[in-house]
Amino acid sequence: VTERLYELGKRFARFATDMVVARPRLWRLFRGPLRKQFDWIAAGWEEGRSPEHGAVVEAALARLDSEPRRLLDLGTGTGIAARLLADRYPAAEVVGVDLSREMIEEARKRVPDSLRDRIRFEVADASALPFGDGEFDLVVLLNMIPFFDELARVTASGGAIVFASSYGAETPIYVPPATIKEKLGRLGFTEFDEVAAGEGTSFIAARRAG
Ligand SMILES: C[S@@+](CC[C@H](N)C(=O)[O-])C[C@H]1O[C@@H](n2cnc3c(N)ncnc32)[C@H](O)[C@@H]1O
């Protein structure tokens, strides 16, 4: 029964992603059920991930030439990408945001003491973020539904966004590169790149400084 519920959950996540990317205003219909779904699986989430879960984020970071200082991990879950970012950039401040309070509680428990002063986690909705314009040099979404207007608003001039999918196009929450490019191309992003690692893929969108 649990297997079947997980399968249904994955299908629901893909359906919600497709609908919300096509019509962001539909998010208000999906927010409640998705939050419940992720609250429900938060305690077992990280143990269910493979050790390579974040490898596709690492591969994308290797393509960036600047050293970002203010980082946002959107839909952070238990904070896998947030910890990876703080490890990789020792001078950076990292914020992890998630809609699910249970996920955020798990994320807070998993921060090692060595990173505690540079990572913080907040419950917030990526469709209406509690941050100022251009506050982040790098925004990472690992298996997370994108809200393009908000992404463009909080990303600094000269900043970048990484859209990482642990299982490429098979990931339940997945948006094809052509769609991302089309949406962000209209919002001032001009440089795009793609990278693969294991079963995962990342799409990188950057905005020129100035
Ligand atoms: C598939 S999980 C990925 C978690 C983590 N990034 C990882 O890969 O391990 C998607 C996460 O995004 C969160 N999420 C979905 N929609 C969100 C939104 N609008 N704002 C913030 N978080 C959201 C969910 O609660 C869930 O924790």
JSON list of C-alpha atoms and ligand atoms in Angstrom, two decimals:
[
{"chain": "A", "resi": 1, "resn": "VAL", "atom": "CA", "xyz": [0.00, 0.00, 0.00]},
{"chain": "A", "resi": 2, "resn": "THR", "atom": "CA", "xyz": [2.82, 2.42, 0.89]},
{"chain": "A", "resi": 3, "resn": "GLU", "atom": "CA", "xyz": [4.52, 1.78, -2.48]},
{"chain": "A", "resi": 4, "resn": "ARG", "atom": "CA", "xyz": [1.28, 2.58, -4.27]},
{"chain": "A", "resi": 5, "resn": "LEU", "atom": "CA", "xyz": [0.83, 5.79, -2.27]},
{"chain": "A", "resi": 6, "resn": "TYR", "atom": "CA", "xyz": [4.37, 6.90, -3.17]},
{"chain": "A", "resi": 7, "resn": "GLU", "atom": "CA", "xyz": [3.64, 6.22, -6.83]},
{"chain": "A", "resi": 8, "resn": "LEU", "atom": "CA", "xyz": [0.45, 8.30, -6.65]},
{"chain": "A", "resi": 9, "resn": "GLY", "atom": "CA", "xyz": [2.35, 11.05, -4.86]},
{"chain": "A", "resi": 10, "resn": "LYS", "atom": "CA", "xyz": [4.94, 11.17, -7.64]},
{"chain": "A", "resi": 11, "resn": "ARG", "atom": "CA", "xyz": [2.24, 11.39, -10.29]},
{"chain": "A", "resi": 12, "resn": "PHE", "atom": "CA", "xyz": [0.49, 14.14, -8.38]},
{"chain": "A", "resi": 13, "resn": "ALA", "atom": "CA", "xyz": [3.78, 16.08, -8.09]},
{"chain": "A", "resi": 14, "resn": "ARG", "atom": "CA", "xyz": [4.34, 15.84, -11.87]},
{"chain": "A", "resi": 15, "resn": "PHE", "atom": "CA", "xyz": [0.75, 16.93, -12.58]},
{"chain": "A", "resi": 16, "resn": "ALA", "atom": "CA", "xyz": [1.06, 19.89, -10.18]},
{"chain": "A", "resi": 17, "resn": "THR", "atom": "CA", "xyz": [4.40, 20.90, -11.76]},
{"chain": "A", "resi": 18, "resn": "ASP", "atom": "CA", "xyz": [3.00, 20.87, -15.30]},
{"chain": "A", "resi": 19, "resn": "MET", "atom": "CA", "xyz": [-0.11, 22.81, -14.32]},
{"chain": "A", "resi": 20, "resn": "VAL", "atom": "CA", "xyz": [1.68, 25.43, -12.23]},
{"chain": "A", "resi": 21, "resn": "VAL", "atom": "CA", "xyz": [4.42, 26.07, -14.82]},
{"chain": "A", "resi": 22, "resn": "ALA", "atom": "CA", "xyz": [1.73, 26.58, -17.47]},
{"chain": "A", "resi": 23, "resn": "ARG", "atom": "CA", "xyz": [-0.52, 28.67, -15.18]},
{"chain": "A", "resi": 24, "resn": "PRO", "atom": "CA", "xyz": [1.17, 29.88, -11.96]},
{"chain": "A", "resi": 25, "resn": "ARG", "atom": "CA", "xyz": [-2.13, 31.13, -10.59]},
{"chain": "A", "resi": 26, "resn": "LEU", "atom": "CA", "xyz": [-3.27, 27.51, -10.18]},
{"chain": "A", "resi": 27, "resn": "TRP", "atom": "CA", "xyz": [-0.70, 27.12, -7.42]},
{"chain": "A", "resi": 28, "resn": "ARG", "atom": "CA", "xyz": [-3.31, 28.12, -4.79]},
{"chain": "A", "resi": 29, "resn": "LEU", "atom": "CA", "xyz": [-5.14, 24.85, -5.59]},
{"chain": "A", "resi": 30, "resn": "PHE", "atom": "CA", "xyz": [-2.02, 22.69, -5.22]},
{"chain": "A", "resi": 31, "resn": "ARG", "atom": "CA", "xyz": [-0.31, 24.39, -2.28]},
{"chain": "A", "resi": 32, "resn": "GLY", "atom": "CA", "xyz": [-2.32, 22.68, 0.51]},
{"chain": "A", "resi": 33, "resn": "PRO", "atom": "CA", "xyz": [-2.23, 19.10, -0.84]},
{"chain": "A", "resi": 34, "resn": "LEU", "atom": "CA", "xyz": [1.47, 19.32, -1.78]},
{"chain": "A", "resi": 35, "resn": "ARG", "atom": "CA", "xyz": [2.41, 20.72, 1.61]},
{"chain": "A", "resi": 36, "resn": "LYS", "atom": "CA", "xyz": [0.56, 17.83, 3.30]},
{"chain": "A", "resi": 37, "resn": "GLN", "atom": "CA", "xyz": [2.25, 15.32, 0.99]},
{"chain": "A", "resi": 38, "resn": "PHE", "atom": "CA", "xyz": [5.72, 16.60, 1.87]},
{"chain": "A", "resi": 39, "resn": "ASP", "atom": "CA", "xyz": [4.94, 16.99, 5.58]},
{"chain": "A", "resi": 40, "resn": "TRP", "atom": "CA", "xyz": [3.93, 13.36, 5.54]},
{"chain": "A", "resi": 41, "resn": "ILE", "atom": "CA", "xyz": [7.13, 12.04, 3.94]},
{"chain": "A", "resi": 42, "resn": "ALA", "atom": "CA", "xyz": [9.59, 14.46, 5.63]},
{"chain": "A", "resi": 43, "resn": "ALA", "atom": "CA", "xyz": [10.82, 12.10, 8.36]},
{"chain": "A", "resi": 44, "resn": "GLY", "atom": "CA", "xyz": [11.89, 9.39, 5.89]},
{"chain": "A", "resi": 45, "resn": "TRP", "atom": "CA", "xyz": [12.89, 11.66, 2.97]},
{"chain": "A", "resi": 46, "resn": "GLU", "atom": "CA", "xyz": [16.64, 11.83, 3.37]},
{"chain": "A", "resi": 47, "resn": "GLU", "atom": "CA", "xyz": [17.13, 8.14, 4.20]},
{"chain": "A", "resi": 48, "resn": "GLY", "atom": "CA", "xyz": [15.26, 7.33, 0.97]},
{"chain": "A", "resi": 49, "resn": "ARG", "atom": "CA", "xyz": [17.71, 9.36, -1.20]},
{"chain": "A", "resi": 50, "resn": "SER", "atom": "CA", "xyz": [20.79, 7.87, -2.79]},
{"chain": "A", "resi": 51, "resn": "PRO", "atom": "CA", "xyz": [24.25, 9.18, -1.78]},
{"chain": "A", "resi": 52, "resn": "GLU", "atom": "CA", "xyz": [24.44, 10.74, -5.28]},
{"chain": "A", "resi": 53, "resn": "HIS", "atom": "CA", "xyz": [21.27, 12.76, -4.79]},
{"chain": "A", "resi": 54, "resn": "GLY", "atom": "CA", "xyz": [23.08, 16.10, -4.92]},
{"chain": "A", "resi": 55, "resn": "ALA", "atom": "CA", "xyz": [25.73, 15.15, -7.51]},
{"chain": "A", "resi": 56, "resn": "VAL", "atom": "CA", "xyz": [23.91, 16.97, -10.25]},
{"chain": "A", "resi": 57, "resn": "VAL", "atom": "CA", "xyz": [24.03, 20.20, -8.24]},
{"chain": "A", "resi": 58, "resn": "GLU", "atom": "CA", "xyz": [27.81, 19.77, -7.78]},
{"chain": "A", "resi": 59, "resn": "ALA", "atom": "CA", "xyz": [28.18, 19.29, -11.53]},
{"chain": "A", "resi": 60, "resn": "ALA", "atom": "CA", "xyz": [26.32, 22.54, -12.19]},
{"chain": "A", "resi": 61, "resn": "LEU", "atom": "CA", "xyz": [28.40, 24.48, -9.64]},
{"chain": "A", "resi": 62, "resn": "ALA", "atom": "CA", "xyz": [31.55, 23.31, -11.39]},
{"chain": "A", "resi": 63, "resn": "ARG", "atom": "CA", "xyz": [30.34, 25.27, -14.46]},
{"chain": "A", "resi": 64, "resn": "LEU", "atom": "CA", "xyz": [29.98, 28.59, -12.62]},
{"chain": "A", "resi": 65, "resn": "ASP", "atom": "CA", "xyz": [32.96, 30.90, -12.80]},
{"chain": "A", "resi": 66, "resn": "SER", "atom": "CA", "xyz": [32.03, 33.26, -10.00]},
{"chain": "A", "resi": 67, "resn": "GLU", "atom": "CA", "xyz": [32.08, 32.56, -6.26]},
{"chain": "A", "resi": 68, "resn": "PRO", "atom": "CA", "xyz": [28.53, 33.29, -5.00]},
{"chain": "A", "resi": 69, "resn": "ARG", "atom": "CA", "xyz": [28.20, 34.77, -1.48]},
{"chain": "A", "resi": 70, "resn": "ARG", "atom": "CA", "xyz": [24.42, 34.87, -0.91]},
{"chain": "A", "resi": 71, "resn": "LEU", "atom": "CA", "xyz": [22.75, 31.57, -1.76]},
{"chain": "A", "resi": 72, "resn": "LEU", "atom": "CA", "xyz": [19.16, 30.33, -1.72]},
{"chain": "A", "resi": 73, "resn": "ASP", "atom": "CA", "xyz": [18.11, 26.67, -1.82]},
{"chain": "A", "resi": 74, "resn": "LEU", "atom": "CA", "xyz": [14.44, 26.69, -2.79]},
{"chain": "A", "resi": 75, "resn": "GLY", "atom": "CA", "xyz": [12.30, 23.69, -1.87]},
{"chain": "A", "resi": 76, "resn": "THR", "atom": "CA", "xyz": [15.20, 22.63, 0.32]},
{"chain": "A", "resi": 77, "resn": "GLY", "atom": "CA", "xyz": [13.44, 19.61, 1.86]},
{"chain": "A", "resi": 78, "resn": "THR", "atom": "CA", "xyz": [15.82, 18.21, 4.48]},
{"chain": "A", "resi": 79, "resn": "GLY", "atom": "CA", "xyz": [18.55, 20.61, 3.30]},
{"chain": "A", "resi": 80, "resn": "ILE", "atom": "CA", "xyz": [20.72, 18.31, 1.16]},
{"chain": "A", "resi": 81, "resn": "ALA", "atom": "CA", "xyz": [21.58, 21.03, -1.39]},
{"chain": "A", "resi": 82, "resn": "ALA", "atom": "CA", "xyz": [21.85, 23.76, 1.28]},
{"chain": "A", "resi": 83, "resn": "ARG", "atom": "CA", "xyz": [24.54, 21.79, 3.15]},
{"chain": "A", "resi": 84, "resn": "LEU", "atom": "CA", "xyz": [26.34, 20.97, -0.06]},
{"chain": "A", "resi": 85, "resn": "LEU", "atom": "CA", "xyz": [26.40, 24.68, -1.00]},
{"chain": "A", "resi": 86, "resn": "ALA", "atom": "CA", "xyz": [27.69, 25.78, 2.41]},
{"chain": "A", "resi": 87, "resn": "ASP", "atom": "CA", "xyz": [30.41, 23.12, 2.21]},
{"chain": "A", "resi": 88, "resn": "ARG", "atom": "CA", "xyz": [31.50, 24.17, -1.23]},
{"chain": "A", "resi": 89, "resn": "TYR", "atom": "CA", "xyz": [31.54, 27.94, -0.64]},
{"chain": "A", "resi": 90, "resn": "PRO", "atom": "CA", "xyz": [33.16, 28.57, 2.77]},
{"chain": "A", "resi": 91, "resn": "ALA", "atom": "CA", "xyz": [32.47, 32.33, 2.68]},
{"chain": "A", "resi": 92, "resn": "ALA", "atom": "CA", "xyz": [28.81, 32.00, 1.67]},
{"chain": "A", "resi": 93, "resn": "GLU", "atom": "CA", "xyz": [25.61, 32.52, 3.63]},
{"chain": "A", "resi": 94, "resn": "VAL", "atom": "CA", "xyz": [22.95, 29.95, 2.69]},
{"chain": "A", "resi": 95, "resn": "VAL", "atom": "CA", "xyz": [19.19, 30.15, 3.19]},
{"chain": "A", "resi": 96, "resn": "GLY", "atom": "CA", "xyz": [17.05, 27.05, 2.70]},
{"chain": "A", "resi": 97, "resn": "VAL", "atom": "CA", "xyz": [13.33, 27.59, 2.16]},
{"chain": "A", "resi": 98, "resn": "ASP", "atom": "CA", "xyz": [10.50, 25.10, 2.16]},
{"chain": "A", "resi": 99, "resn": "LEU", "atom": "CA", "xyz": [6.72, 25.16, 2.30]},
{"chain": "A", "resi": 100, "resn": "SER", "atom": "CA", "xyz": [6.66, 22.14, 4.61]},
{"chain": "A", "resi": 101, "resn": "ARG", "atom": "CA", "xyz": [7.29, 22.86, 8.29]},
{"chain": "A", "resi": 102, "resn": "GLU", "atom": "CA", "xyz": [8.15, 19.17, 8.86]},
{"chain": "A", "resi": 103, "resn": "MET", "atom": "CA", "xyz": [10.84, 19.33, 6.16]},
{"chain": "A", "resi": 104, "resn": "ILE", "atom": "CA", "xyz": [12.30, 22.48, 7.71]},
{"chain": "A", "resi": 105, "resn": "GLU", "atom": "CA", "xyz": [12.41, 20.83, 11.13]},
{"chain": "A", "resi": 106, "resn": "GLU", "atom": "CA", "xyz": [14.29, 17.87, 9.61]},
{"chain": "A", "resi": 107, "resn": "ALA", "atom": "CA", "xyz": [16.65, 20.26, 7.79]},
{"chain": "A", "resi": 108, "resn": "ARG", "atom": "CA", "xyz": [17.47, 22.14, 11.02]},
{"chain": "A", "resi": 109, "resn": "LYS", "atom": "CA", "xyz": [18.29, 18.89, 12.83]},
{"chain": "A", "resi": 110, "resn": "ARG", "atom": "CA", "xyz": [20.75, 17.85, 10.13]},
{"chain": "A", "resi": 111, "resn": "VAL", "atom": "CA", "xyz": [23.00, 20.92, 10.05]},
{"chain": "A", "resi": 112, "resn": "PRO", "atom": "CA", "xyz": [26.46, 20.04, 11.41]},
{"chain": "A", "resi": 113, "resn": "ASP", "atom": "CA", "xyz": [27.90, 22.41, 14.02]},
{"chain": "A", "resi": 114, "resn": "SER", "atom": "CA", "xyz": [30.62, 23.45, 11.57]},
{"chain": "A", "resi": 115, "resn": "LEU", "atom": "CA", "xyz": [27.97, 25.02, 9.24]},
{"chain": "A", "resi": 116, "resn": "ARG", "atom": "CA", "xyz": [25.51, 26.32, 11.82]},
{"chain": "A", "resi": 117, "resn": "ASP", "atom": "CA", "xyz": [26.52, 29.99, 11.62]},
{"chain": "A", "resi": 118, "resn": "ARG", "atom": "CA", "xyz": [26.17, 30.11, 7.81]},
{"chain": "A", "resi": 119, "resn": "ILE", "atom": "CA", "xyz": [22.96, 28.14, 7.09]},
{"chain": "A", "resi": 120, "resn": "ARG", "atom": "CA", "xyz": [19.47, 29.08, 8.13]},
{"chain": "A", "resi": 121, "resn": "PHE", "atom": "CA", "xyz": [16.13, 27.51, 7.23]},
{"chain": "A", "resi": 122, "resn": "GLU", "atom": "CA", "xyz": [12.77, 29.22, 6.83]},
{"chain": "A", "resi": 123, "resn": "VAL", "atom": "CA", "xyz": [9.24, 28.08, 6.12]},
{"chain": "A", "resi": 124, "resn": "ALA", "atom": "CA", "xyz": [8.10, 30.12, 3.11]},
{"chain": "A", "resi": 125, "resn": "ASP", "atom": "CA", "xyz": [6.37, 29.76, -0.24]},
{"chain": "A", "resi": 126, "resn": "ALA", "atom": "CA", "xyz": [8.52, 30.09, -3.36]},
{"chain": "A", "resi": 127, "resn": "SER", "atom": "CA", "xyz": [5.62, 31.78, -5.14]},
{"chain": "A", "resi": 128, "resn": "ALA", "atom": "CA", "xyz": [5.83, 34.79, -2.78]},
{"chain": "A", "resi": 129, "resn": "LEU", "atom": "CA", "xyz": [9.25, 34.92, -1.12]},
{"chain": "A", "resi": 130, "resn": "PRO", "atom": "CA", "xyz": [9.99, 37.06, 1.96]},
{"chain": "A", "resi": 131, "resn": "PHE", "atom": "CA", "xyz": [13.21, 38.43, 0.39]},
{"chain": "A", "resi": 132, "resn": "GLY", "atom": "CA", "xyz": [14.21, 41.64, -1.33]},
{"chain": "A", "resi": 133, "resn": "ASP", "atom": "CA", "xyz": [14.89, 42.16, -5.03]},
{"chain": "A", "resi": 134, "resn": "GLY", "atom": "CA", "xyz": [18.28, 40.84, -6.18]},
{"chain": "A", "resi": 135, "resn": "GLU", "atom": "CA", "xyz": [19.11, 39.37, -2.76]},
{"chain": "A", "resi": 136, "resn": "PHE", "atom": "CA", "xyz": [20.82, 36.19, -4.04]},
{"chain": "A", "resi": 137, "resn": "ASP", "atom": "CA", "xyz": [23.85, 35.55, -6.25]},
{"chain": "A", "resi": 138, "resn": "LEU", "atom": "CA", "xyz": [22.83, 31.94, -6.74]},
{"chain": "A", "resi": 139, "resn": "VAL", "atom": "CA", "xyz": [19.48, 30.18, -6.42]},
{"chain": "A", "resi": 140, "resn": "VAL", "atom": "CA", "xyz": [19.33, 26.39, -6.51]},
{"chain": "A", "resi": 141, "resn": "LEU", "atom": "CA", "xyz": [16.22, 24.28, -7.09]},
{"chain": "A", "resi": 142, "resn": "LEU", "atom": "CA", "xyz": [16.81, 20.57, -6.62]},
{"chain": "A", "resi": 143, "resn": "ASN", "atom": "CA", "xyz": [13.66, 18.73, -7.71]},
{"chain": "A", "resi": 144, "resn": "MET", "atom": "CA", "xyz": [11.48, 21.77, -7.10]},
{"chain": "A", "resi": 145, "resn": "ILE", "atom": "CA", "xyz": [8.63, 23.54, -8.95]},
{"chain": "A", "resi": 146, "resn": "PRO", "atom": "CA", "xyz": [9.89, 26.88, -10.35]},
{"chain": "A", "resi": 147, "resn": "PHE", "atom": "CA", "xyz": [8.01, 30.19, -10.00]},
{"chain": "A", "resi": 148, "resn": "PHE", "atom": "CA", "xyz": [9.79, 32.19, -12.66]},
{"chain": "A", "resi": 149, "resn": "ASP", "atom": "CA", "xyz": [8.73, 35.74, -11.75]},
{"chain": "A", "resi": 150, "resn": "GLU", "atom": "CA", "xyz": [9.89, 35.30, -8.15]},
{"chain": "A", "resi": 151, "resn": "LEU", "atom": "CA", "xyz": [13.09, 33.60, -9.25]},
{"chain": "A", "resi": 152, "resn": "ALA", "atom": "CA", "xyz": [13.95, 36.51, -11.52]},
{"chain": "A", "resi": 153, "resn": "ARG", "atom": "CA", "xyz": [13.05, 39.03, -8.82]},
{"chain": "A", "resi": 154, "resn": "VAL", "atom": "CA", "xyz": [15.29, 37.62, -6.05]},
{"chain": "A", "resi": 155, "resn": "THR", "atom": "CA", "xyz": [18.28, 36.79, -8.30]},
{"chain": "A", "resi": 156, "resn": "ALA", "atom": "CA", "xyz": [20.93, 39.53, -8.45]},
{"chain": "A", "resi": 157, "resn": "SER", "atom": "CA", "xyz": [22.17, 41.06, -11.64]},
{"chain": "A", "resi": 158, "resn": "GLY", "atom": "CA", "xyz": [25.12, 38.84, -12.63]},
{"chain": "A", "resi": 159, "resn": "GLY", "atom": "CA", "xyz": [23.54, 35.97, -10.67]},
{"chain": "A", "resi": 160, "resn": "ALA", "atom": "CA", "xyz": [22.53, 32.45, -11.71]},
{"chain": "A", "resi": 161, "resn": "ILE", "atom": "CA", "xyz": [19.84, 29.87, -11.12]},
{"chain": "A", "resi": 162, "resn": "VAL", "atom": "CA", "xyz": [20.42, 26.09, -11.15]},
{"chain": "A", "resi": 163, "resn": "PHE", "atom": "CA", "xyz": [17.46, 23.82, -11.95]},
{"chain": "A", "resi": 164, "resn": "ALA", "atom": "CA", "xyz": [18.61, 20.35, -10.91]},
{"chain": "A", "resi": 165, "resn": "SER", "atom": "CA", "xyz": [16.71, 17.10, -11.43]},
{"chain": "A", "resi": 166, "resn": "SER", "atom": "CA", "xyz": [18.09, 13.99, -9.73]},
{"chain": "A", "resi": 167, "resn": "TYR", "atom": "CA", "xyz": [16.60, 11.66, -12.37]},
{"chain": "A", "resi": 168, "resn": "GLY", "atom": "CA", "xyz": [16.63, 13.95, -15.38]},
{"chain": "A", "resi": 169, "resn": "ALA", "atom": "CA", "xyz": [13.34, 13.92, -17.31]},
{"chain": "A", "resi": 170, "resn": "GLU", "atom": "CA", "xyz": [12.16, 10.97, -15.15]},
{"chain": "A", "resi": 171, "resn": "THR", "atom": "CA", "xyz": [12.14, 13.14, -12.02]},
{"chain": "A", "resi": 172, "resn": "PRO", "atom": "CA", "xyz": [8.54, 13.70, -10.83]},
{"chain": "A", "resi": 173, "resn": "ILE", "atom": "CA", "xyz": [9.12, 17.45, -10.46]},
{"chain": "A", "resi": 174, "resn": "TYR", "atom": "CA", "xyz": [10.82, 18.23, -13.77]},
{"chain": "A", "resi": 175, "resn": "VAL", "atom": "CA", "xyz": [10.62, 21.12, -16.23]},
{"chain": "A", "resi": 176, "resn": "PRO", "atom": "CA", "xyz": [12.17, 20.75, -19.72]},
{"chain": "A", "resi": 177, "resn": "PRO", "atom": "CA", "xyz": [15.11, 23.08, -20.49]},
{"chain": "A", "resi": 178, "resn": "ALA", "atom": "CA", "xyz": [13.28, 24.64, -23.46]},
{"chain": "A", "resi": 179, "resn": "THR", "atom": "CA", "xyz": [10.47, 25.78, -21.15]},
{"chain": "A", "resi": 180, "resn": "ILE", "atom": "CA", "xyz": [12.87, 27.25, -18.59]},
{"chain": "A", "resi": 181, "resn": "LYS", "atom": "CA", "xyz": [14.78, 29.03, -21.34]},
{"chain": "A", "resi": 182, "resn": "GLU", "atom": "CA", "xyz": [11.63, 30.48, -22.83]},
{"chain": "A", "resi": 183, "resn": "LYS", "atom": "CA", "xyz": [10.27, 31.72, -19.47]},
{"chain": "A", "resi": 184, "resn": "LEU", "atom": "CA", "xyz": [13.57, 33.19, -18.21]},
{"chain": "A", "resi": 185, "resn": "GLY", "atom": "CA", "xyz": [14.57, 34.55, -21.61]},
{"chain": "A", "resi": 186, "resn": "ARG", "atom": "CA", "xyz": [11.63, 36.94, -21.24]},
{"chain": "A", "resi": 187, "resn": "LEU", "atom": "CA", "xyz": [12.87, 37.98, -17.79]},
{"chain": "A", "resi": 188, "resn": "GLY", "atom": "CA", "xyz": [16.36, 39.11, -18.76]},
{"chain": "A", "resi": 189, "resn": "PHE", "atom": "CA", "xyz": [18.35, 35.87, -18.56]},
{"chain": "A", "resi": 190, "resn": "THR", "atom": "CA", "xyz": [20.63, 35.46, -21.54]},
{"chain": "A", "resi": 191, "resn": "GLU", "atom": "CA", "xyz": [23.10, 32.68, -20.76]},
{"chain": "A", "resi": 192, "resn": "PHE", "atom": "CA", "xyz": [22.11, 29.05, -20.52]},
{"chain": "A", "resi": 193, "resn": "ASP", "atom": "CA", "xyz": [23.96, 25.80, -20.02]},
{"chain": "A", "resi": 194, "resn": "GLU", "atom": "CA", "xyz": [23.15, 22.13, -19.36]},
{"chain": "A", "resi": 195, "resn": "VAL", "atom": "CA", "xyz": [25.08, 19.46, -17.53]},
{"chain": "A", "resi": 196, "resn": "ALA", "atom": "CA", "xyz": [24.48, 15.79, -16.68]},
{"chain": "A", "resi": 197, "resn": "ALA", "atom": "CA", "xyz": [25.81, 13.69, -13.78]},
{"chain": "A", "resi": 198, "resn": "GLY", "atom": "CA", "xyz": [24.83, 10.05, -13.33]},
{"chain": "A", "resi": 199, "resn": "GLU", "atom": "CA", "xyz": [21.07, 9.84, -13.85]},
{"chain": "A", "resi": 200, "resn": "GLY", "atom": "CA", "xyz": [20.59, 13.55, -13.15]},
{"chain": "A", "resi": 201, "resn": "THR", "atom": "CA", "xyz": [20.57, 16.72, -15.23]},
{"chain": "A", "resi": 202, "resn": "SER", "atom": "CA", "xyz": [20.93, 20.41, -14.39]},
{"chain": "A", "resi": 203, "resn": "PHE", "atom": "CA", "xyz": [19.97, 23.45, -16.38]},
{"chain": "A", "resi": 204, "resn": "ILE", "atom": "CA", "xyz": [21.75, 26.70, -15.54]},
{"chain": "A", "resi": 205, "resn": "ALA", "atom": "CA", "xyz": [20.38, 30.15, -16.34]},
{"chain": "A", "resi": 206, "resn": "ALA", "atom": "CA", "xyz": [22.48, 33.27, -15.79]},
{"chain": "A", "resi": 207, "resn": "ARG", "atom": "CA", "xyz": [21.88, 36.98, -16.01]},
{"chain": "A", "resi": 208, "resn": "ARG", "atom": "CA", "xyz": [24.59, 39.37, -17.11]},
{"chain": "A", "resi": 209, "resn": "ALA", "atom": "CA", "xyz": [25.81, 41.92, -14.61]},
{"chain": "A", "resi": 210, "resn": "GLY", "atom": "CA", "xyz": [24.87, 45.55, -15.18]},
{"chain": "B", "resi": 1, "resn": "LIG", "atom": "C1", "xyz": [10.81, 16.75, -4.30]},
{"chain": "B", "resi": 1, "resn": "LIG", "atom": "S1", "xyz": [11.13, 17.62, -2.82]},
{"chain": "B", "resi": 1, "resn": "LIG", "atom": "C2", "xyz": [12.84, 18.05, -3.02]},
{"chain": "B", "resi": 1, "resn": "LIG", "atom": "C3", "xyz": [13.54, 18.33, -1.72]},
{"chain": "B", "resi": 1, "resn": "LIG", "atom": "C4", "xyz": [15.04, 18.60, -1.86]},
{"chain": "B", "resi": 1, "resn": "LIG", "atom": "N1", "xyz": [15.32, 19.72, -2.71]},
{"chain": "B", "resi": 1, "resn": "LIG", "atom": "C5", "xyz": [15.74, 17.37, -2.36]},
{"chain": "B", "resi": 1, "resn": "LIG", "atom": "O1", "xyz": [15.88, 17.20, -3.58]},
{"chain": "B", "resi": 1, "resn": "LIG", "atom": "O2", "xyz": [16.11, 16.54, -1.51]},
{"chain": "B", "resi": 1, "resn": "LIG", "atom": "C6", "xyz": [10.32, 19.18, -3.16]},
{"chain": "B", "resi": 1, "resn": "LIG", "atom": "C7", "xyz": [10.32, 20.10, -1.97]},
{"chain": "B", "resi": 1, "resn": "LIG", "atom": "O3", "xyz": [9.84, 21.38, -2.39]},
{"chain": "B", "resi": 1, "resn": "LIG", "atom": "C8", "xyz": [8.93, 21.88, -1.43]},
{"chain": "B", "resi": 1, "resn": "LIG", "atom": "N2", "xyz": [8.04, 22.82, -2.11]},
{"chain": "B", "resi": 1, "resn": "LIG", "atom": "C9", "xyz": [7.13, 22.56, -3.07]},
{"chain": "B", "resi": 1, "resn": "LIG", "atom": "N3", "xyz": [6.54, 23.69, -3.47]},
{"chain": "B", "resi": 1, "resn": "LIG", "atom": "C10", "xyz": [7.09, 24.70, -2.74]},
{"chain": "B", "resi": 1, "resn": "LIG", "atom": "C11", "xyz": [6.91, 26.11, -2.70]},
{"chain": "B", "resi": 1, "resn": "LIG", "atom": "N4", "xyz": [6.04, 26.73, -3.47]},
{"chain": "B", "resi": 1, "resn": "LIG", "atom": "N5", "xyz": [7.67, 26.83, -1.85]},
{"chain": "B", "resi": 1, "resn": "LIG", "atom": "C12", "xyz": [8.58, 26.23, -1.05]},
{"chain": "B", "resi": 1, "resn": "LIG", "atom": "N6", "xyz": [8.79, 24.90, -1.05]},
{"chain": "B", "resi": 1, "resn": "LIG", "atom": "C13", "xyz": [8.06, 24.14, -1.88]},
{"chain": "B", "resi": 1, "resn": "LIG", "atom": "C14", "xyz": [8.26, 20.64, -0.86]},
{"chain": "B", "resi": 1, "resn": "LIG", "atom": "O4", "xyz": [7.69, 20.87, 0.42]},
{"chain": "B", "resi": 1, "resn": "LIG", "atom": "C15", "xyz": [9.40, 19.63, -0.84]},
{"chain": "B", "resi": 1, "resn": "LIG", "atom": "O5", "xyz": [10.10, 19.65, 0.38]}
]
